[in-house]
Short mmCIF file of C-alpha atoms and ligand atoms in Angstrom, two decimals:
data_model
loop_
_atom_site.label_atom_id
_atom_site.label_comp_id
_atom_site.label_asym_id
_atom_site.label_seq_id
_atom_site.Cartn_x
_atom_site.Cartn_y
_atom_site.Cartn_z
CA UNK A 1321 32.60 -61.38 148.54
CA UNK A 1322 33.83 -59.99 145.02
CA UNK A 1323 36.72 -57.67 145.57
CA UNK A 1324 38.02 -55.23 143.05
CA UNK A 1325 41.88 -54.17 143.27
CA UNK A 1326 42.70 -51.30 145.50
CA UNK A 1327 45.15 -49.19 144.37
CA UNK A 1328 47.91 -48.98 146.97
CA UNK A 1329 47.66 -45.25 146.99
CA UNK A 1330 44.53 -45.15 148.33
CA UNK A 1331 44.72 -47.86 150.90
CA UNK A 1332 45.21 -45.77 153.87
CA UNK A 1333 41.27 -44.91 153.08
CA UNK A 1334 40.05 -48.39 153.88
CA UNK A 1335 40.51 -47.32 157.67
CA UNK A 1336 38.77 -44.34 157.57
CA UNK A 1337 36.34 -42.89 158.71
CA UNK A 1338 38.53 -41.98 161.58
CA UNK A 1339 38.21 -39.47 164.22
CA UNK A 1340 41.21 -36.65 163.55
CA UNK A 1341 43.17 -34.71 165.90
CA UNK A 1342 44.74 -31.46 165.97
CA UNK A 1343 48.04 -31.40 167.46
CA UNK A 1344 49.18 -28.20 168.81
CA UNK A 1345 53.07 -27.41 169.62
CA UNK A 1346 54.39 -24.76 170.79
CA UNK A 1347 58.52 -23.15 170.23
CA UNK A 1348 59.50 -19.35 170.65
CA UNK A 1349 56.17 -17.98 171.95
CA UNK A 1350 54.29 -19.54 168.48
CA UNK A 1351 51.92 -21.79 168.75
CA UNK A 1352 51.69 -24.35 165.89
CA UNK A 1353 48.64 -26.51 164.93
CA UNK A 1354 47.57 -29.59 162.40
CA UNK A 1355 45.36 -32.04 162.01
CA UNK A 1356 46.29 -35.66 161.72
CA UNK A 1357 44.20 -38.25 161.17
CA UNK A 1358 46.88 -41.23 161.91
CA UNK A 1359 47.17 -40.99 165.66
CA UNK A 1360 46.54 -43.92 167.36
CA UNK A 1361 46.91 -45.50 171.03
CA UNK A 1362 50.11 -47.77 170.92
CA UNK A 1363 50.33 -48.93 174.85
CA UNK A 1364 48.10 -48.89 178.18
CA UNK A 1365 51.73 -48.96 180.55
CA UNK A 1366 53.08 -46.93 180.02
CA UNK A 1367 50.50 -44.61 178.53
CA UNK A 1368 52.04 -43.96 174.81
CA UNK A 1369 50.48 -42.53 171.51
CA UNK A 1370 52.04 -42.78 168.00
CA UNK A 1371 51.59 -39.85 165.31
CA UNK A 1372 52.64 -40.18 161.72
CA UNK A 1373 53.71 -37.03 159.80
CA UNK A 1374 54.87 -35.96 157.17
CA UNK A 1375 58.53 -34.11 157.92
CA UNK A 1376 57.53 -31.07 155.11
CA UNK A 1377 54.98 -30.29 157.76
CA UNK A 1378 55.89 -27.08 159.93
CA UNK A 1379 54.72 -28.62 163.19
CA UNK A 1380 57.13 -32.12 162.46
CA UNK A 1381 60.02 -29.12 162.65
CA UNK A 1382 58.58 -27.49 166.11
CA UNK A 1383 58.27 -31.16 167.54
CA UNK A 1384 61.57 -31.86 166.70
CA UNK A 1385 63.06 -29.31 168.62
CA UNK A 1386 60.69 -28.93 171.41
CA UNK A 1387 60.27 -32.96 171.93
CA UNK A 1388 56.72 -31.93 173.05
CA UNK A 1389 53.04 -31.42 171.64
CA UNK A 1390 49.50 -31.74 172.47
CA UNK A 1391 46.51 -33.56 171.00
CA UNK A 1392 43.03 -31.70 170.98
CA UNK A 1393 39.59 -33.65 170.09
CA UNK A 1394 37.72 -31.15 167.93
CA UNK A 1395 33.88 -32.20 167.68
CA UNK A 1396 31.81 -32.00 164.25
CA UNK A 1397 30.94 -27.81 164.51
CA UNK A 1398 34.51 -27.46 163.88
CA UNK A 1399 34.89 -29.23 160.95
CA UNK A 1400 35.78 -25.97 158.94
CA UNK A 1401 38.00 -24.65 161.11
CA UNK A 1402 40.21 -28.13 161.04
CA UNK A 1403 39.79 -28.62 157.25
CA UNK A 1404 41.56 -24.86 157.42
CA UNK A 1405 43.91 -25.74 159.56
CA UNK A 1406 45.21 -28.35 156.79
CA UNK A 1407 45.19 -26.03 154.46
CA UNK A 1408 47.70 -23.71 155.70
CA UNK A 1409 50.90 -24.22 157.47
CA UNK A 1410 53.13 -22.41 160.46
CA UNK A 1411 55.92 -21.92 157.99
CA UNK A 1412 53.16 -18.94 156.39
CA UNK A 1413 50.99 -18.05 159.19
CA UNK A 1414 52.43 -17.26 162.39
CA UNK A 1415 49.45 -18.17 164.65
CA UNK A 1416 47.70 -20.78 163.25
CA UNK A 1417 44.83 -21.35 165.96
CA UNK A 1418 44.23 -17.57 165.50
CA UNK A 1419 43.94 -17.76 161.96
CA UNK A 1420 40.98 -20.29 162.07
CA UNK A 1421 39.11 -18.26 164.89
CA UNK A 1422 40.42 -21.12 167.76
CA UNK A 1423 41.35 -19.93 170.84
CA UNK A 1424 45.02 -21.50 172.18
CA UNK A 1425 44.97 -22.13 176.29
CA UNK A 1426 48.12 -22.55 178.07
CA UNK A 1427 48.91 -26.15 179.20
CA UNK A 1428 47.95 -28.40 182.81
CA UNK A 1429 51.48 -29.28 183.34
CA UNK A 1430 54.28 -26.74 181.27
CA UNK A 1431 53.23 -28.42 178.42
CA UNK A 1432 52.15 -26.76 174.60
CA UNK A 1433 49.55 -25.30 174.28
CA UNK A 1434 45.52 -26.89 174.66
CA UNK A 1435 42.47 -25.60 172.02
CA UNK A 1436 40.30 -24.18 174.46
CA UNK A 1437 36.56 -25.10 172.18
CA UNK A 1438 38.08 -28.45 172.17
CA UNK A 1439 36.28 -31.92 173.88
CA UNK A 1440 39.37 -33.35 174.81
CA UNK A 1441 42.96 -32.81 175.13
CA UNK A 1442 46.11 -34.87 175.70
CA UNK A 1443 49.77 -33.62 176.55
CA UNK A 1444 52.37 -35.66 175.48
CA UNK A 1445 56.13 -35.73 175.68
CA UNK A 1446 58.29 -37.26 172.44
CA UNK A 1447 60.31 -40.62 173.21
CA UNK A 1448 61.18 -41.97 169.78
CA UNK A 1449 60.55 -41.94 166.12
CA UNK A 1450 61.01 -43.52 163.23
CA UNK A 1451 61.37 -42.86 159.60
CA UNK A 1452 58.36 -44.88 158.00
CA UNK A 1453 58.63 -43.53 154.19
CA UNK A 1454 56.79 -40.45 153.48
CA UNK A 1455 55.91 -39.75 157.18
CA UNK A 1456 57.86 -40.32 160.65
CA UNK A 1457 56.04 -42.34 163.30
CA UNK A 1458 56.40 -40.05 166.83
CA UNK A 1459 55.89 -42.18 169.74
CA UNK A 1460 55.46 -39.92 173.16
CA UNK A 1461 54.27 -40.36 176.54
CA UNK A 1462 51.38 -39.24 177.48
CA UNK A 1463 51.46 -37.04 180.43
CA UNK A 1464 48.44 -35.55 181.06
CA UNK A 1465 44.83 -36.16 179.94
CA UNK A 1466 41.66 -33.88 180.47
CA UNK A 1467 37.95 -34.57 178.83
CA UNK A 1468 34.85 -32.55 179.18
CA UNK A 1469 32.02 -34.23 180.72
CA UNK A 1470 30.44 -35.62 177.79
CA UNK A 1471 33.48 -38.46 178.58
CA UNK A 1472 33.36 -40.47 182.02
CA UNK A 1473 35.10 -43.62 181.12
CA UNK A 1474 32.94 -44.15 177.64
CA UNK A 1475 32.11 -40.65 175.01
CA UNK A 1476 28.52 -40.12 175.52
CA UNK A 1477 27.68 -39.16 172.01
CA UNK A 1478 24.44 -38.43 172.93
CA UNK A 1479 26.43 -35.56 174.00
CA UNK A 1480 29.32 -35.18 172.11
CA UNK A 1481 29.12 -35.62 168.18
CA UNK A 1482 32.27 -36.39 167.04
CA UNK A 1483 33.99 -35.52 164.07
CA UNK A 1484 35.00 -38.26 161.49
CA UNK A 1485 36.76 -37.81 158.55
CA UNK A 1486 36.96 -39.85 155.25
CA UNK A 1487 39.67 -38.70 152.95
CA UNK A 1488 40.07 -36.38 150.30
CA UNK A 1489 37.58 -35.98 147.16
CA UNK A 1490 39.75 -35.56 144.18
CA UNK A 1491 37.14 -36.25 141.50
CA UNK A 1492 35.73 -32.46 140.50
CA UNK A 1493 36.37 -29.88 143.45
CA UNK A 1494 39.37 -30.86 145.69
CA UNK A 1495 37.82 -31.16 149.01
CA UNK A 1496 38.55 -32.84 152.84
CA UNK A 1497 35.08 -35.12 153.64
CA UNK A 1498 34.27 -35.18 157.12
CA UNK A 1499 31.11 -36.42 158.27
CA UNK A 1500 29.57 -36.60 161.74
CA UNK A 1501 28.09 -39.57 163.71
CA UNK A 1502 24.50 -38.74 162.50
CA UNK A 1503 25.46 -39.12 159.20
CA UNK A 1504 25.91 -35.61 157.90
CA UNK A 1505 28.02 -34.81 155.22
CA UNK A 1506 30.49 -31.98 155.04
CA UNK A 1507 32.80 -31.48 152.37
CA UNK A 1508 35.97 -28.36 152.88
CA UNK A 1509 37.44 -27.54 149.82
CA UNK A 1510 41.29 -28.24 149.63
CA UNK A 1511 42.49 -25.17 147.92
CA UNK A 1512 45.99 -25.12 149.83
CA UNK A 1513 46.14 -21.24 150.84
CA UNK A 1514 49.80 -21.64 151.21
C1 FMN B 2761 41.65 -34.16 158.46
C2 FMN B 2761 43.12 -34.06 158.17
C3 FMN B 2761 43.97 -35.05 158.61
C4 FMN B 2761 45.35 -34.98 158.36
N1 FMN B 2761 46.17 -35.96 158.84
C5 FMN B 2761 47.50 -35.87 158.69
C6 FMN B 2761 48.35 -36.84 159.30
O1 FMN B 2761 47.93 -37.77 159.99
N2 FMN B 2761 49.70 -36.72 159.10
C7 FMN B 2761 50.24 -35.69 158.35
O2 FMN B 2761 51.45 -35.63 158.21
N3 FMN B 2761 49.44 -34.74 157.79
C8 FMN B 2761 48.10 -34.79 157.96
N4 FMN B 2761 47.28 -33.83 157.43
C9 FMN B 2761 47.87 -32.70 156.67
C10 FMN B 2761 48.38 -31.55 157.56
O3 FMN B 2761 47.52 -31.33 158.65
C11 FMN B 2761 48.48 -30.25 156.74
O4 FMN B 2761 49.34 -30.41 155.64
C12 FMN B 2761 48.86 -29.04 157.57
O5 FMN B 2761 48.54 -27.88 156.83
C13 FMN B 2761 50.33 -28.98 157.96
O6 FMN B 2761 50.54 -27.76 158.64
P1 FMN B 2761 51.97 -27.26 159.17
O7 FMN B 2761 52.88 -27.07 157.98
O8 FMN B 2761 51.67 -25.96 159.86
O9 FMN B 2761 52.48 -28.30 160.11
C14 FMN B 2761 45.89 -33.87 157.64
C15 FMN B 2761 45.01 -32.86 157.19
C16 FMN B 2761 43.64 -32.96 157.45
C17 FMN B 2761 42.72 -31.86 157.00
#
């Protein structure tokens, strides 16, 4: 293989695509919702998660205090709607979900609030972090997890197309790249409302 140098900028990118997330949090009756694309499984027993963000976000602030959020699968007809909801933050727009025509749903077991168009959803309760650089890496226990039926054990993506995304496009028009498991193509343009 011939390699060519990667610049350590843009290394993150050799993992994607990825399937992102929208965590959704919830403090003083406003609900607060981003995507994140580094989420990942960290343990089987006891059932724990690890999200990396960055602490400028508005939703690192409301998990801070609240020591709580929820993960939501989005599948690819929402790719819009969660290239929007990276655009703007809670620290602007008071209901975020609203904003990008999602619909919030109150939680299985007291916990923040679920998307209700969404394939899957996880509530999870903050353990630890740690300060990694630019971002913090949350680790929480999951508490609770609920899939439509397009999951038994294994996605059925005969069912369920999921969303992937690939990074940002910063040569021309600014844009997020998402693509779906068929192969489509759909590029959001990044024009940071707030
Ligand atoms: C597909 C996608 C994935 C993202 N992944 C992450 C991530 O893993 N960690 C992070 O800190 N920000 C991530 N972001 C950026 C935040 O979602 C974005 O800045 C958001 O507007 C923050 O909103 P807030 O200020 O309301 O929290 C991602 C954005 C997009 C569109």
């Amino acid at each position: 293989m011939n390699w060519n140098h990667v610049d350590p900028a843009k290394v993150h990118r050799l993992f994607y695509p990825q399937v992102p997330v929208i965590v959704t949090v919830e403090r003083k009756g406003r609900v607060g919702a981003m995507p994140a694309i580094w989420c990942i499984p960290l343990s089987f027993k006891p059932p724990l998660i690890g999200l990396a963000i960055a602490p400028e976000h508005e939703t690192y602030n409301m998990i801070l205090e609240t020591q709580a959020f929820a993960v939501n699968w989005l599948d690819y007809s929402h790719a819009d709607q969660v290239g929007e909801l990276g655009e703007i933050s809670g620290k602007e727009y008071a209901e975020k979900l609203a904003a990008v025509a999602l619909t919030a749903v109150k939680g299985m077991e007291n916990s923040p609030p679920l998307i209700q168009e969404a394939s899957a959803v996880l509530e999870c309760r903050t353990r630890e972090s740690y300060r990694t650089g630019t971002h913090e890496l949350i680790i929480a226990e999951v508490l609770g997890a609920y899939a439509a039926d397009s999951f038994s054990d294994y996605w059925d993506f005969s069912q369920y197309n999921a969303l992937l995304y690939s990074g940002t496009l910063t040569n021309g028009k600014k844009s997020w790249i998402f693509m779906s498991l068929q192969g489509t193509t759909k590029r959001v343009p990044l024009e940071h409302k707030t």
